[in-house]
Coordinates of C-alpha atoms in Angstrom, one line a residue:
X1 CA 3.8 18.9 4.1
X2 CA 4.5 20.6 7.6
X3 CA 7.5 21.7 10.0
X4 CA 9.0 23.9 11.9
X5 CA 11.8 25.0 9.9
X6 CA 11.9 25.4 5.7
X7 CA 14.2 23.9 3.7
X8 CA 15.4 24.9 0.1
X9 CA 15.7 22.3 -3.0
X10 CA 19.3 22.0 -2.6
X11 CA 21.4 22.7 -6.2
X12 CA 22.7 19.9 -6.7
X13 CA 19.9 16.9 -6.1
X14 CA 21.2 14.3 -3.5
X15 CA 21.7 10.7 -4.9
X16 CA 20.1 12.5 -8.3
X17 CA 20.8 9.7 -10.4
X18 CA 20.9 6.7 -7.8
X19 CA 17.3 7.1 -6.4
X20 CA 14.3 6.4 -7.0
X21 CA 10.8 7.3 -5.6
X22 CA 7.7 4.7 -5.6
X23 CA 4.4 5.6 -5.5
X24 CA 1.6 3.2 -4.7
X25 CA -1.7 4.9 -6.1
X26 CA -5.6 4.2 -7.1
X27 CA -6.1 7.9 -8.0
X28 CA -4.9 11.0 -10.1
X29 CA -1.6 12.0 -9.0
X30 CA -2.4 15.7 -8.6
X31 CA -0.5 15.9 -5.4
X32 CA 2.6 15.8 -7.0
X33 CA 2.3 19.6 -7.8
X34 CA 2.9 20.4 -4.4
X35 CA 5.8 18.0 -4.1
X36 CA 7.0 19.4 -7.7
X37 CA 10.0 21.4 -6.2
X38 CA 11.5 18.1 -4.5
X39 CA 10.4 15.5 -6.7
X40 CA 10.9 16.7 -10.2
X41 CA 15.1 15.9 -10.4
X42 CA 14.2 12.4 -9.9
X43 CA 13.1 9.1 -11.3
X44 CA 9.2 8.8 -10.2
X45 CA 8.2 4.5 -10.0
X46 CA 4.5 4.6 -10.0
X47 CA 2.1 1.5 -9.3
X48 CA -1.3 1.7 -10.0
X49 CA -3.4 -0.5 -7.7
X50 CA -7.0 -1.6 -8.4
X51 CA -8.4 -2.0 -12.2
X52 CA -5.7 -1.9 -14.6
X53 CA -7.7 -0.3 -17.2
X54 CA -8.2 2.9 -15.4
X55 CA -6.2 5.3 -16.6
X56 CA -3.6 7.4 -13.9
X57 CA -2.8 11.2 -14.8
X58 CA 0.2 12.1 -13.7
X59 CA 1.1 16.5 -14.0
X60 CA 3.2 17.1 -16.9
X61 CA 6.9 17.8 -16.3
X62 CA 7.7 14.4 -14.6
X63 CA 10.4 11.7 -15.3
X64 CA 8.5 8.4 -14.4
X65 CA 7.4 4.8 -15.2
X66 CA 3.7 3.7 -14.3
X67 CA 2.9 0.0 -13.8
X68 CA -0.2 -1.4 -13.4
X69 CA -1.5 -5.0 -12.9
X70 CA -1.3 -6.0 -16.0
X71 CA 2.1 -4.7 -16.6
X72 CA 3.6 -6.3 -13.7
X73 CA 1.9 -9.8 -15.0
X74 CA 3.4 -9.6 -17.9
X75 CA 7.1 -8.3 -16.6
X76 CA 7.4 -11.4 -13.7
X77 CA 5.1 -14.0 -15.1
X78 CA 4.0 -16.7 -12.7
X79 CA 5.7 -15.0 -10.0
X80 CA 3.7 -12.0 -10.2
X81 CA 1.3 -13.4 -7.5
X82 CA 4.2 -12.2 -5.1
X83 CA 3.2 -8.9 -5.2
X84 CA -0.3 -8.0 -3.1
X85 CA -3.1 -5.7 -4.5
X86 CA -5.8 -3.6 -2.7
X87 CA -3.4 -2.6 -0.9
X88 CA -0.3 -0.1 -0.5
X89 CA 1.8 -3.1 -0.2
X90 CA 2.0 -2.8 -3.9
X91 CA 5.0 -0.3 -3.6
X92 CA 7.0 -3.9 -3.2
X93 CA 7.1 -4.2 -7.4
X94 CA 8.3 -0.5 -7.4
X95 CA 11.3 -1.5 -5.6
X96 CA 12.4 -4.0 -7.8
X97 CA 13.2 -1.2 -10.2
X98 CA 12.7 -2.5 -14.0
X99 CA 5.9 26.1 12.4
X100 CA 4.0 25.2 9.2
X101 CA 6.1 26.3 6.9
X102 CA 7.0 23.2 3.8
X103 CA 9.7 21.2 4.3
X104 CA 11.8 19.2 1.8
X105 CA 10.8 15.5 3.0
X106 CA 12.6 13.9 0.4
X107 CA 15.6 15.7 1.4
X108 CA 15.1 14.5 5.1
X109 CA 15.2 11.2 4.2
X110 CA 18.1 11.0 2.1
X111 CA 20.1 12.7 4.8
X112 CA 19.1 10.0 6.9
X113 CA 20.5 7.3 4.7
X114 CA 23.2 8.9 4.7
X115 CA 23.7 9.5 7.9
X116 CA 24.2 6.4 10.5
X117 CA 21.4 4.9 13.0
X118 CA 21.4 3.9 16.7
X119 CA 20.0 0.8 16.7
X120 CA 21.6 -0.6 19.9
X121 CA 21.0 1.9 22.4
X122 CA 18.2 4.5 22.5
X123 CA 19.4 8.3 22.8
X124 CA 16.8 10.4 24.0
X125 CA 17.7 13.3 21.7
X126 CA 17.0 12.6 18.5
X127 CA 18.5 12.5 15.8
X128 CA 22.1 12.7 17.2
X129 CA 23.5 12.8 13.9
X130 CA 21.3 16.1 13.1
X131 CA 22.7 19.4 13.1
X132 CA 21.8 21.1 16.7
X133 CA 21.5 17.6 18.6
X134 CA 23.9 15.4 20.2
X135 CA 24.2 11.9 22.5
X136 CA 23.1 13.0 25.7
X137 CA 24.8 11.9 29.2
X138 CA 25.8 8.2 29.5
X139 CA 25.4 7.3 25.5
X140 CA 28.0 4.8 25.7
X141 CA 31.2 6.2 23.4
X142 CA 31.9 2.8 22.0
X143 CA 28.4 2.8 20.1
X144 CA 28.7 6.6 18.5
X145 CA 29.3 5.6 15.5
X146 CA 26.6 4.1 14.8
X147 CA 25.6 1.8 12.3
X148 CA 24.7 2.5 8.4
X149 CA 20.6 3.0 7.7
X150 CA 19.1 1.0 5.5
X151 CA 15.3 2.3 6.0
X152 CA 14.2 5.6 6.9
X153 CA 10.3 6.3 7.8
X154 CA 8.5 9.3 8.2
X155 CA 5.8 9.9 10.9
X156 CA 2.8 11.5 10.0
X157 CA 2.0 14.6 11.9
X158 CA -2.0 14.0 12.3
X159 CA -2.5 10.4 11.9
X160 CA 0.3 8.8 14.1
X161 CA 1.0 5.5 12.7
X162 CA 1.9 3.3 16.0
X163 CA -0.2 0.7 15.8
X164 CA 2.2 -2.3 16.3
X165 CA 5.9 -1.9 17.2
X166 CA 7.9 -3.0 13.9
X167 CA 10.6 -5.8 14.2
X168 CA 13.0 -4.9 11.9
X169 CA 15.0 -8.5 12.1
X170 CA 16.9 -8.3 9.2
X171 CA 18.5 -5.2 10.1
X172 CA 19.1 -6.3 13.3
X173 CA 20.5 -9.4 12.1
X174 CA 22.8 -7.2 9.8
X175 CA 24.1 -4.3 11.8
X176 CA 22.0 -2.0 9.9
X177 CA 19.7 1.2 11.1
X178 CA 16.4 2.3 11.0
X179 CA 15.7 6.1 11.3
X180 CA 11.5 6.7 12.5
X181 CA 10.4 10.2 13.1
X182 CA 12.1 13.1 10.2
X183 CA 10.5 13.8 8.1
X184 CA 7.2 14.4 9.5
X185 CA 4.2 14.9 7.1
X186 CA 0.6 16.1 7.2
X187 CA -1.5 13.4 5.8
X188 CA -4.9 13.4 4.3
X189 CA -6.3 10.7 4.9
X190 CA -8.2 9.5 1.3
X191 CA -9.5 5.9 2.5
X192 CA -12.7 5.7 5.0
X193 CA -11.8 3.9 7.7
X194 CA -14.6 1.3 8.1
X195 CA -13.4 -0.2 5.1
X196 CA -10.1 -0.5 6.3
X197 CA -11.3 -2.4 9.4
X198 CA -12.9 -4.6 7.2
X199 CA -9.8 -5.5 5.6
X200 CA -7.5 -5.3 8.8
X201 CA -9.5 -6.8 11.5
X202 CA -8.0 -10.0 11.5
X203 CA -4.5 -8.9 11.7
X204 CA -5.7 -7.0 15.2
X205 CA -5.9 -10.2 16.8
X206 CA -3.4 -12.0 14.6
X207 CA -0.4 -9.4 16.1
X208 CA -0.7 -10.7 19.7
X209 CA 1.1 -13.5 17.8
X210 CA 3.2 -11.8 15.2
X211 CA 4.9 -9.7 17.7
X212 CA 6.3 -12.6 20.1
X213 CA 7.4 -14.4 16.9
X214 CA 9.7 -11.6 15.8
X215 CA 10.9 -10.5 19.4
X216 CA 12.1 -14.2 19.5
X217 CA 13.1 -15.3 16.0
X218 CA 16.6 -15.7 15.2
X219 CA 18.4 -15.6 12.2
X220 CA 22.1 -18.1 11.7
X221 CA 25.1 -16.7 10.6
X222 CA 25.9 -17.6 7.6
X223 CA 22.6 -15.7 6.4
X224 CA 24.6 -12.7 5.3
X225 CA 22.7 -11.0 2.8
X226 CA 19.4 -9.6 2.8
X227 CA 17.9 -12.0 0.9
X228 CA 19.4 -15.1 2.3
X229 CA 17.4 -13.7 5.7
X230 CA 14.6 -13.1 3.9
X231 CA 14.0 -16.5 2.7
X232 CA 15.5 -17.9 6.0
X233 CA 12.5 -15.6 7.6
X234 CA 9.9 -17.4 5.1
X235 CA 11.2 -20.9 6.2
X236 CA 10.0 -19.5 9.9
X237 CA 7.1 -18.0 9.2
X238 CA 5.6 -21.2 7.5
X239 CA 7.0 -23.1 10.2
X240 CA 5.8 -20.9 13.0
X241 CA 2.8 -18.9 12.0
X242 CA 1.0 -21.0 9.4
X243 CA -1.1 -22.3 12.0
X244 CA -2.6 -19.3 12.7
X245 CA -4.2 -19.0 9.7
X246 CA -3.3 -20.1 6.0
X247 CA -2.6 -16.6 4.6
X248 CA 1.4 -17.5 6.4
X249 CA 1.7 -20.6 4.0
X250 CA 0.6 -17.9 1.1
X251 CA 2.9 -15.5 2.7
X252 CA 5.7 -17.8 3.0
X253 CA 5.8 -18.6 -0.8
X254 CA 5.2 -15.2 -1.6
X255 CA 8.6 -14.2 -0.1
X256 CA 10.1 -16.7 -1.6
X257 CA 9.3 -15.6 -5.1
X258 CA 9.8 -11.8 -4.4
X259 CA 13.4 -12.6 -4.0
X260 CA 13.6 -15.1 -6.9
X261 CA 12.2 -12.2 -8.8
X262 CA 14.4 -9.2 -7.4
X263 CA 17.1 -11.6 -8.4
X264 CA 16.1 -12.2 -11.6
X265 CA 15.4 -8.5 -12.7
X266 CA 18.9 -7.7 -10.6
X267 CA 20.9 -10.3 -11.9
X268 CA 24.3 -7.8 -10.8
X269 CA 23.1 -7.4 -7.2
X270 CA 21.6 -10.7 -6.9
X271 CA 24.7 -11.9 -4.4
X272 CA 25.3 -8.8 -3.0
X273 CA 24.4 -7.3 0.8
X274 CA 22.6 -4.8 1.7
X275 CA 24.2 -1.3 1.5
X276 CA 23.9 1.7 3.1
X277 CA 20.8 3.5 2.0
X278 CA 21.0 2.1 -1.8
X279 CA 17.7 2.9 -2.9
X280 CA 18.1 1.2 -6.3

């Protein structure tokens, strides 16, 4: 963890008993130490990626769960093939829920779901809504308000991770925010990078595509909840981008059954929109 300014572990834990933190893993969890102060008040989701018979040590001390590929088979059944492996795209069963000086990152990014986005017009200053900053000359006053976030990134300090400019259509679609850049974090790197071009070099050449698809896809009104876009969005991508290679057909199904399977193991919030920063 790195920044310019340090922050305490606030009292009282924000959102202490409506969040949850996922972590995708294929090692010992040792790190956590470091992020003990932050993370300990709150309910750790851990999915283990690559063999499921390895076992994942996790410091004493913390409240989580730890799935692994087995679990996860025997939770959703035949629409386990929804979620992907060898990758950190695991993360995606976790959120189903069954100057140098540290910085609280967690507490950076619940402050930014709580806080609104500026999604329709760029302010150079950022974050507005942070405590020092402000719009700048000619932010229009009608748009100040903002709209609620619904996805907060971090940047990584030494790796900067701007590969390809992310589409975020869904918010778009339903006046929601996206806060990139606080917290930033040093990251050491674990994975070798050849290997990862291995696995990634076809999306290189496969983006010149992606990226005019979601600059131009639309979504219709009456998809009003995150998941009816979401399976509107698979209905597109199998139309549009399947023949580019036959991983969209796979990736069209597989969104279909990640909300058939959010809905099953969220049967309360299966008809409900997306609020503001929920991160249940």
């Amino acid at each position: 963890m790195a920044g310019k300014e340090s922050s305490s572990v606030p009292s009282t834990p924000l959102l202490k008993d409506e969040l949850d933190i996922v972590i995708p893993t294929i090692r010992n969890l040792d790190f956590l130490e470091m992020w003990r102060p932050f993370f300990r008040p709150y309910h750790l989701i851990i999915v283990q990626d690559g063999d499921p018979t390895k076992t994942i040590k996790v410091p004493e001390g913390f409240d989580y769960e730890l799935y692994n590929r087995n679990d996860i088979n025997r939770i959703l059944g035949p629409k386990a093939n929804c979620i992907s492996f060898k990758d950190s795209a695991c993360r995606c069963f976790g959120y189903m829920d069954p100057s140098g000086k540290e910085i609280n990152a967690l507490e950076q990014h619940i402050k930014n779901l709580l806080s609104p986005s500026t999604p329709y017009f760029f302010n150079t200053l950022y974050d507005p809504y942070q405590t020092g900053a402000d719009f700048v000359r000619g932010y229009p006053f009608s748009l100040r308000e903002g709209a609620p976030t619904a996805v907060s990134h971090g940047l990584w300090l030494n790796i900067p991770d701007y590969d390809a400019p992310t589409q975020l259509v869904i918010c778009d679609h339903l006046g929601l925010g996206v806060k990139t850049g606080l917290p930033y974090i040093w990251h050491s790197k674990a994975s070798n990078p050849f290997v990862n071009l291995k696995k990634e070099y076809k999306g290189i050449f496969w983006q010149e595509e992606l990226i005019p698809f979601f600059q131009s896809v639309a979504l219709p009104k009456d998809c009003t909840s995150v998941q009816k876009c979401y399976i509107e969005l698979s209905k597109q991508v199998r139309e549009k981008l399947a023949k580019i290679d036959p991983y969209f057909t796979k990736l069209a199904d597989a969104m279909v059954t990640w909300i058939e399977a959010w809905d099953e193991l969220n049967p309360s919030g299966a008809a409900a929109g997306a609020a503001n920063g929920t991160a249940k």
